[in-house]
Amino acid sequence: MNQSELKTRAASVEFQSVTKRYGTEVTAVDNVSLKVDAGELVTLLGPSGCGKTTTLRMIAGLEMASEGRILIGGSDVTRLPATDRDVSMVFQSYALFPHMTVLENVCYGLRASGKNKKQSIERAEYGLDLVGLAGYGSRLPSELSGGQQQRVAVARALVLEPQVLLFDEPLSNLDAKLRRQVRDDIREIQQRLSLTVVYVTHDQEEALAVSDRIIVMKNAMIAQVGSPRELYEQPASEFVADFIGEANIIDVDITAVNQGNATVQVGEVMLNLDSRGLEPGSAKLAVRPNRIFIDSRNTANAAVLPGVVEKATYVGDRIEYKIGTEQGVLFCTSETTDRQVAELTEVAVSFDVTGPVLLPEDT
Amino acid sequence: MSSTESEVLSTRRGSRVVLLWLLIGLLGYFVFPWYILEDGFFSFEWLDGYPFDTDYAPAAFLVFQGEKIWLTPLILPLLLPLVVLFRQSSRRFFSTILIIAGASGVFYLFAQGFAIGIRGFNAEWLQALFGELGDRQFGFGYGAVLLACTFLFYLTTGIASRGYINGDVFVVGAIGFIISIVALFIFFPIAQMLSSALRDNEGVYSLSIFIAKFSENKIWGLACLTENRGCGVAWNSLFLAIVVGAATTLLGLVFALVATRSGFRYGNWLRALTVLPIITPPFVIGLAIILLFGLSGTVTQWVAGVLDLQPTRWVYGLPGIMIAQMLSFTPIAFLVLIGVVEGVSPSMEEASQTLRASRWYTFKTVTFPLIRPGLANAFLLGFIESMADFGNPLVLGGNYDVLSTEIFFAIVGAQNDQGRAAVLAIVLLLFTLTAFYAQRRWLGKKSYITKTGKGDGGSHSLMPKRIMWPCYTIASVWVVFTVTVYGMIIYGGFVETWGLNHTLTFKHYITTFAVGINEFGIHFKGTAWDSFFTTLKIAATAAPLTAIVGLITAYLLVRQQFHGKDWFEFGTMLSFAIPGTVVGVSYILAFNVPPLELTGTGIILIISFVFRNMPVGVRAGIASMSQLDKSLDEASLTLGANTWRTFRKVILPLMRPAILAALVFSFVRAMTAISAVIFLVSAEYNMATSYIIGRVENNDYGIAIAYSTTLIFVMLTAILLFQLLVGRNQTSRPFTQSRTNVG
Ligand SMILES: Nc1ncnc2c1ncn2[C@@H]1O[C@H](COP(=O)(O)OP(=O)(O)OP(=O)(O)O)[C@@H](O)[C@H]1O
Ligand SMILES: [Mg+2]
């Protein structure tokens, strides 16, 4: 066997109207349909208790769907238990078997699927090499650092060449610096081997950094699906806009809609934006803090909102301002750190041309 | 595509299991002797004359020789799965065939077993239907047992392929297995006992006879209230149990307070006391009480000498039993209460004190209410213990009759009235089950939280002074008393004749454990060696079986979800509340005749130990399994291992301390048990405890005590070895829970 490559057998994952209930009271996942393409890294993102882990465990076969169908690689696995699914999972606690050495841990799944000892060891050693832990095979998990344990867990799942690889908050036990590095490692391996990965996190920065696509969940349902950029720049709801990055939500009036272009009035300022299917009338506008500009000199311009700096905070790479306006308090950041606008200064507030986005009605 | 792929997978896995059981079933039908062997399971004399001698022949040979032709149809369900085994078939068909094969196989096997016994047909309507049989059969042997297992696992595999518990063959098989053996060895005997209580001496069912026997004056009479006569045995037992329950609870609480709240530095030494009831055969305390307070007892003689009185037999009867039981069971209450007292978070008491409450006020309003459920729990345990206790009343009872000994005398005495024994056993069972039910219903979950660490920080406040001194006094008196009692036990073994001739001698040890050399090598001359080796052998066989059954049950309870799990748990913990005497009687009634003809064998002893000690194994398993992170199992499953492999490779190795604990404790308990044993021993399989009781009845106290002392030291060694192997901390839990159904 040429052991230099792990083959990829990546397959797609599909949920068709899947519901999961615990008992009669709790609905942890409510009528969710989604599709993860082969070779794609998709993140499930959402606040605590929204059903991410449950969704992941249903893909793994550790929980059975109450309703709906689950397909992996096109075939129906809804009733198939975890053992028989070609899916591996990396647990938040790593779940390394404490009584086995690192090598035995990585061999475990290979042996369970009937490989002979020699093949298993060869493959396991390659897997350890892949995560940068060659030579650690004879240690016990308790003799490794947190980050190393995490990588052993990844290797253990990888060597099975699963159709789908699952991660449940794999970085939450690591410190901030290590988190960034391991996250990049996971992404790098995923792209190199073009694996299908479903990744659960509640850290939005982590999600934006690693994903091809992100599925944002809220209250057991999907709030929005899209690429990191889409979610950040085109949030479908106030919830998504606020959950991914921060956003100022401003009440506005749409005065006219013309072929998908809306004329939006914010105080005295008129903006020309994508209407996103909205009709004239009142609406909500989301603006990222870095898409709001302030100017302390040119305050008399008609195309600006008048405001007063209520609070200015220096945080190193930028300055954060709270500006009181007629539309409420706006939060904005400025990269110009050399010069700080003093508090109580009157300023002119304007918006970036591409930044603000109208929010469809929350349902 | 779609669900067919999963069907193929699961039927393929099912097929492998079915093939395995088919082969085992074939062995059972064609190779192993069908009937039980005269000379025991472990003898291989049957190889001589095998396979044609009809006593030793496998079923197939019997049938070919034209004998026991009613065994022929068994081949059908055995081979039926071949229909689906080597070819593709739909999952539905696969499971239907297996369920039919398994269910009909089990049914026919037992039906023929119960229908045809040692005197031909067992029921008259069968005789009327088929005519005189002119043939007979004995109990199930190896062959029949193997075949029964095959049919059982056909059935469970069939049910699993239906999709029950995700189609998990191992889990469904394990559930089926545990349910079957619990049904067979706990519920079936109890049911037999009930039915025999409902029959008269001719075997005719009669409710009026039952009512007459049940409401008999000897059981429920209240003469002691009005005249100077004894009350009924039920009242005697009840009164004794309530007094002992209350007294042990109080003493246990005193000890728990002294150990944790007195600032007494050696408080922890008190914990060593808790090992005593585990390693002391239950009647040994009774013996020591006789040595102290009996007619020729040290104290009796001394007092009589000083006051110039005639020594009396005052200790035989209620006082003696009470003292002995209090000595025996206080450590159990102590074990329960020390956990409860430690479990009260110190910060609560500190909070109370910062609110300007005095120590006494805090104790009264905070500490005591928090430990009240624990007190109720300790009381109920003491109650059950006392009810079930057999050894002490047997040795010390005098004229004070209690249920457990009455049951025994109904069977072995001149009366040999099994119906009466059954009725008495039912009364006893009613009491213990009520207490058991109450314990689980009100307190079960709550009172088991025994916290080991002190999560909140801070340390326990001391007892208020006004209860500190009484506690100290009681505890010291008690400790002195206990030490005296155990001292007596050791000393008594070296005394010529207690009360008459106190010269020191090795005589008793030599009689019991002498070893000599003769032309054949080492010769075990002592009279006790036989029963000693039998005990070791049986205890050592029962221990691993107990551990296996207990751990599988614990695994199912902790890690699997299935319908009826509550009932499953109740059934497996039930033997907790069944007194040994009841087990003894019901086993005699149930396993005396084919098809399950086990009396007089070593197997019946082993089985009784396995099921009496099962709760110990289950608890040890549950305690250690709930500390294993569930994601370990799940990781194993997602890595493609099935539940069986996960159980073997991940769970079992990580539970090694619990397994060892279950092994040691079931071993030790098997060595100290007496109540069930005394009904089940035979000349060939005599156990140490029943041998000792025999010596006591002959007033051979020296020998009885020498033997008991030896047993205590053997068990102490076993436990100390275990502590060395596993380390102290891990043992504390199974320790706490290992001795809660003696008797
Ligand atoms: N075994 C269970 N029994 C009952 N309810 C459950 C069970 N497991 C999860 N839930 C409930 O289902 C909902 C979704 O839980 P889930 O674990 O999927 O959340 P999550 O999105 O992973 O949250 P977190 O970010 O906190 O991990 C929660 O309300 C939770 O309380
Ligand atoms: Mg979660």
Short mmCIF file of C-alpha atoms in Angstrom, two decimals, chain B residues 293-557:
data_model
loop_
_atom_site.label_atom_id
_atom_site.label_comp_id
_atom_site.label_asym_id
_atom_site.label_seq_id
_atom_site.Cartn_x
_atom_site.Cartn_y
_atom_site.Cartn_z
CA PHE B 293 -23.57 -13.39 78.67
CA GLY B 294 -24.60 -17.01 78.18
CA LEU B 295 -25.17 -19.36 81.07
CA SER B 296 -21.47 -19.96 81.49
CA GLY B 297 -20.53 -16.59 80.03
CA THR B 298 -17.79 -14.51 81.58
CA VAL B 299 -20.00 -11.63 82.61
CA THR B 300 -22.87 -13.78 83.82
CA GLN B 301 -20.55 -15.85 86.00
CA TRP B 302 -18.84 -12.79 87.39
CA VAL B 303 -22.05 -10.99 88.25
CA ALA B 304 -23.51 -14.14 89.75
CA GLY B 305 -20.38 -14.55 91.82
CA VAL B 306 -20.39 -10.99 93.10
CA LEU B 307 -24.10 -10.83 93.86
CA ASP B 308 -24.30 -14.42 94.92
CA LEU B 309 -27.09 -15.30 92.48
CA GLN B 310 -27.89 -18.31 90.37
CA PRO B 311 -26.67 -17.61 86.76
CA THR B 312 -29.58 -17.52 84.32
CA ARG B 313 -30.18 -17.89 80.62
CA TRP B 314 -31.51 -14.33 80.45
CA VAL B 315 -29.63 -13.49 77.29
CA TYR B 316 -31.40 -16.08 75.16
CA GLY B 317 -34.38 -14.41 73.54
CA LEU B 318 -35.16 -10.81 72.80
CA PRO B 319 -32.28 -9.18 74.74
CA GLY B 320 -29.63 -11.36 73.14
CA ILE B 321 -30.90 -10.97 69.60
CA MET B 322 -31.22 -7.25 70.08
CA ILE B 323 -27.68 -6.80 71.36
CA ALA B 324 -26.24 -9.01 68.64
CA GLN B 325 -28.13 -7.27 65.87
CA MET B 326 -27.26 -3.83 67.14
CA LEU B 327 -23.61 -4.80 67.19
CA SER B 328 -23.85 -6.28 63.72
CA PHE B 329 -25.80 -3.55 61.97
CA THR B 330 -24.71 -0.28 63.58
CA PRO B 331 -21.72 -0.02 61.24
CA ILE B 332 -24.11 -0.13 58.28
CA ALA B 333 -26.12 2.79 59.61
CA PHE B 334 -22.83 4.54 60.30
CA LEU B 335 -21.78 4.06 56.68
CA VAL B 336 -24.99 5.55 55.38
CA LEU B 337 -25.02 8.45 57.80
CA ILE B 338 -21.40 9.45 57.52
CA GLY B 339 -22.05 10.14 53.85
CA VAL B 340 -25.11 12.16 54.68
CA VAL B 341 -23.49 14.16 57.45
CA GLU B 342 -20.51 14.95 55.27
CA GLY B 343 -22.81 15.81 52.40
CA VAL B 344 -24.27 18.77 54.24
CA SER B 345 -22.46 21.69 52.72
CA PRO B 346 -20.42 23.54 55.34
CA SER B 347 -21.34 26.84 53.77
CA MET B 348 -24.95 26.34 54.83
CA GLU B 349 -23.93 26.07 58.44
CA GLU B 350 -21.54 28.95 58.11
CA ALA B 351 -24.28 31.01 56.54
CA SER B 352 -26.52 30.22 59.45
CA GLN B 353 -23.86 31.22 61.93
CA THR B 354 -23.20 34.52 60.22
CA LEU B 355 -26.91 35.14 60.69
CA ARG B 356 -26.25 35.09 64.43
CA ALA B 357 -27.54 31.60 65.11
CA SER B 358 -25.80 29.73 67.89
CA ARG B 359 -24.26 26.32 67.20
CA TRP B 360 -27.14 24.52 68.83
CA TYR B 361 -29.68 26.58 66.94
CA THR B 362 -27.85 25.92 63.68
CA PHE B 363 -27.74 22.22 64.37
CA LYS B 364 -31.44 22.16 65.20
CA THR B 365 -32.65 24.23 62.28
CA VAL B 366 -30.18 23.58 59.48
CA THR B 367 -28.05 20.49 59.94
CA PHE B 368 -30.64 18.17 61.39
CA PRO B 369 -33.38 18.82 58.81
CA LEU B 370 -30.83 18.24 56.07
CA ILE B 371 -29.84 14.85 57.38
CA ARG B 372 -33.35 13.71 58.19
CA PRO B 373 -33.88 11.81 54.91
CA GLY B 374 -30.61 10.01 55.60
CA LEU B 375 -31.89 8.98 59.01
CA ALA B 376 -35.04 7.53 57.50
CA ASN B 377 -32.91 5.65 55.03
CA ALA B 378 -30.67 4.23 57.73
CA PHE B 379 -33.70 3.18 59.72
CA LEU B 380 -35.23 1.30 56.82
CA LEU B 381 -31.96 -0.45 56.08
CA GLY B 382 -31.62 -1.50 59.71
CA PHE B 383 -35.22 -2.66 59.63
CA ILE B 384 -34.67 -4.84 56.57
CA GLU B 385 -31.42 -6.21 57.99
CA SER B 386 -33.01 -7.18 61.25
CA MET B 387 -36.01 -8.77 59.56
CA ALA B 388 -33.79 -10.78 57.28
CA ASP B 389 -31.21 -11.75 59.89
CA PHE B 390 -31.12 -15.47 60.43
CA GLY B 391 -27.85 -16.30 62.13
CA ASN B 392 -28.27 -14.34 65.35
CA PRO B 393 -31.84 -15.46 66.15
CA LEU B 394 -30.82 -19.02 65.38
CA VAL B 395 -27.98 -18.92 67.88
CA LEU B 396 -29.59 -16.70 70.50
CA GLY B 397 -33.30 -16.97 69.89
CA GLY B 398 -34.37 -19.05 72.87
CA ASN B 399 -38.13 -18.84 73.09
CA TYR B 400 -38.39 -15.64 71.12
CA ASP B 401 -39.47 -16.87 67.69
CA VAL B 402 -38.96 -14.70 64.66
CA LEU B 403 -40.05 -15.21 61.07
CA SER B 404 -36.69 -16.09 59.54
CA THR B 405 -35.98 -18.91 61.98
CA GLU B 406 -39.57 -20.16 62.00
CA ILE B 407 -39.32 -20.60 58.23
CA PHE B 408 -36.23 -22.67 58.71
CA PHE B 409 -37.78 -24.89 61.39
CA ALA B 410 -40.92 -25.36 59.31
CA ILE B 411 -38.75 -26.97 56.64
CA VAL B 412 -36.06 -28.85 58.55
CA GLY B 413 -37.90 -29.55 61.76
CA ALA B 414 -40.09 -32.50 62.48
CA GLN B 415 -42.93 -30.71 60.72
CA ASN B 416 -41.37 -30.45 57.24
CA ASP B 417 -44.32 -28.36 56.21
CA GLN B 418 -43.36 -26.55 53.03
CA GLY B 419 -46.72 -24.85 52.77
CA ARG B 420 -46.28 -23.29 56.20
CA ALA B 421 -42.74 -22.23 55.36
CA ALA B 422 -44.05 -20.58 52.21
CA VAL B 423 -46.74 -18.71 54.12
CA LEU B 424 -44.24 -17.47 56.70
CA ALA B 425 -41.89 -16.48 53.90
CA ILE B 426 -44.66 -14.45 52.30
CA VAL B 427 -45.29 -12.59 55.53
CA LEU B 428 -41.59 -11.84 55.86
CA LEU B 429 -41.39 -10.77 52.23
CA LEU B 430 -44.33 -8.44 52.70
CA PHE B 431 -42.53 -6.63 55.51
CA THR B 432 -39.21 -6.27 53.70
CA LEU B 433 -40.78 -5.32 50.38
CA THR B 434 -42.84 -2.63 52.05
CA ALA B 435 -39.71 -1.20 53.63
CA PHE B 436 -37.83 -1.49 50.34
CA TYR B 437 -40.63 0.22 48.49
CA ALA B 438 -40.78 3.00 51.04
CA GLN B 439 -37.05 3.47 50.85
CA ARG B 440 -37.03 3.80 47.07
CA ARG B 441 -40.18 5.77 46.87
CA TRP B 442 -39.32 8.48 49.36
CA LEU B 443 -35.61 8.49 49.61
CA GLY B 444 -33.99 6.28 47.00
CA LYS B 445 -32.49 8.96 44.81
CA LYS B 446 -32.02 11.67 47.40
CA SER B 447 -30.17 9.84 50.07
CA TYR B 448 -27.48 8.34 47.87
CA ILE B 449 -25.72 11.59 47.12
CA THR B 450 -22.64 10.97 49.20
CA LYS B 451 -20.33 13.80 48.43
CA THR B 452 -16.67 12.99 48.81
CA GLY B 453 -15.06 16.34 48.20
CA LYS B 454 -15.99 19.56 49.91
CA GLY B 455 -17.12 21.49 46.93
CA ASP B 456 -17.89 24.73 48.65
CA GLY B 457 -14.76 24.90 50.72
CA GLY B 458 -14.93 25.67 54.38
CA SER B 459 -15.04 23.00 57.01
CA HIS B 460 -17.82 21.47 59.04
CA SER B 461 -18.67 23.25 62.22
CA LEU B 462 -18.31 21.29 65.41
CA MET B 463 -21.19 19.74 67.29
CA PRO B 464 -22.73 21.87 69.97
CA LYS B 465 -21.35 21.02 73.40
CA ARG B 466 -24.57 19.76 74.82
CA ILE B 467 -24.65 16.87 72.39
CA MET B 468 -20.90 16.42 72.07
CA TRP B 469 -20.41 14.78 75.48
CA PRO B 470 -23.26 12.32 75.29
CA CYS B 471 -21.98 11.35 71.85
CA TYR B 472 -18.46 10.81 73.13
CA THR B 473 -19.71 8.68 75.99
CA ILE B 474 -21.90 6.46 73.89
CA ALA B 475 -19.25 6.08 71.23
CA SER B 476 -16.53 5.12 73.71
CA VAL B 477 -18.71 2.57 75.48
CA TRP B 478 -19.61 1.11 72.16
CA VAL B 479 -16.06 0.91 70.91
CA VAL B 480 -14.96 -0.82 74.10
CA PHE B 481 -17.84 -3.26 73.76
CA THR B 482 -17.06 -4.04 70.11
CA VAL B 483 -13.41 -4.57 70.85
CA THR B 484 -14.33 -6.90 73.72
CA VAL B 485 -16.65 -8.87 71.48
CA TYR B 486 -14.03 -9.38 68.79
CA GLY B 487 -11.45 -10.09 71.45
CA MET B 488 -13.74 -12.80 72.80
CA ILE B 489 -14.04 -14.33 69.35
CA ILE B 490 -10.30 -14.62 68.96
CA TYR B 491 -9.69 -15.70 72.56
CA GLY B 492 -12.58 -18.19 72.55
CA GLY B 493 -10.92 -20.24 69.86
CA PHE B 494 -7.98 -21.00 72.12
CA VAL B 495 -9.86 -22.03 75.25
CA GLU B 496 -10.36 -25.68 76.19
CA THR B 497 -14.06 -25.51 77.19
CA TRP B 498 -15.68 -22.16 77.71
CA GLY B 499 -16.96 -21.57 81.21
CA LEU B 500 -15.50 -24.78 82.63
CA ASN B 501 -11.88 -25.02 81.72
CA HIS B 502 -10.08 -21.92 80.54
CA THR B 503 -6.70 -23.50 79.80
CA LEU B 504 -5.26 -22.25 76.54
CA THR B 505 -5.03 -24.82 73.78
CA PHE B 506 -4.62 -25.20 70.03
CA LYS B 507 -6.97 -28.14 70.16
CA HIS B 508 -9.80 -26.58 68.18
CA TYR B 509 -7.58 -25.32 65.42
CA ILE B 510 -5.94 -28.71 65.20
CA THR B 511 -9.29 -30.50 64.98
CA THR B 512 -10.51 -28.20 62.25
CA PHE B 513 -7.46 -27.39 60.20
CA ALA B 514 -4.86 -30.08 60.82
CA VAL B 515 -2.66 -30.97 57.87
CA GLY B 516 -0.68 -34.13 57.72
CA ILE B 517 1.54 -35.98 55.33
CA ASN B 518 0.76 -39.48 54.24
CA GLU B 519 1.84 -41.74 51.38
CA PHE B 520 -0.23 -39.73 48.89
CA GLY B 521 1.29 -36.39 49.78
CA ILE B 522 -0.33 -33.65 51.79
CA HIS B 523 -3.34 -34.87 53.67
CA PHE B 524 -5.94 -32.41 54.91
CA LYS B 525 -6.95 -34.14 58.10
CA GLY B 526 -8.92 -31.36 59.76
CA THR B 527 -12.69 -31.70 59.83
CA ALA B 528 -13.26 -28.27 58.34
CA TRP B 529 -11.17 -28.56 55.21
CA ASP B 530 -13.95 -30.08 53.12
CA SER B 531 -16.41 -27.30 53.72
CA PHE B 532 -13.63 -24.73 53.57
CA PHE B 533 -12.54 -25.77 50.09
CA THR B 534 -16.13 -26.09 48.90
CA THR B 535 -16.79 -22.57 50.15
CA LEU B 536 -13.72 -21.19 48.42
CA LYS B 537 -14.60 -22.97 45.21
CA ILE B 538 -18.22 -21.87 45.18
CA ALA B 539 -17.48 -18.31 46.26
CA ALA B 540 -14.76 -18.04 43.65
CA THR B 541 -17.08 -19.31 40.92
CA ALA B 542 -19.94 -17.08 41.97
CA ALA B 543 -17.84 -13.91 42.18
CA PRO B 544 -17.01 -13.47 38.48
CA LEU B 545 -20.55 -14.38 37.47
CA THR B 546 -21.94 -11.81 39.88
CA ALA B 547 -19.57 -9.20 38.54
CA ILE B 548 -20.50 -9.95 34.93
CA VAL B 549 -24.24 -9.93 35.51
CA GLY B 550 -23.96 -6.82 37.68
CA LEU B 551 -21.84 -4.87 35.24
CA ILE B 552 -23.92 -5.73 32.19
CA THR B 553 -27.00 -4.64 34.10
CA ALA B 554 -25.31 -1.45 35.20
CA TYR B 555 -24.26 -0.76 31.61
CA LEU B 556 -27.83 -1.15 30.40
CA LEU B 557 -29.14 1.05 33.19
#
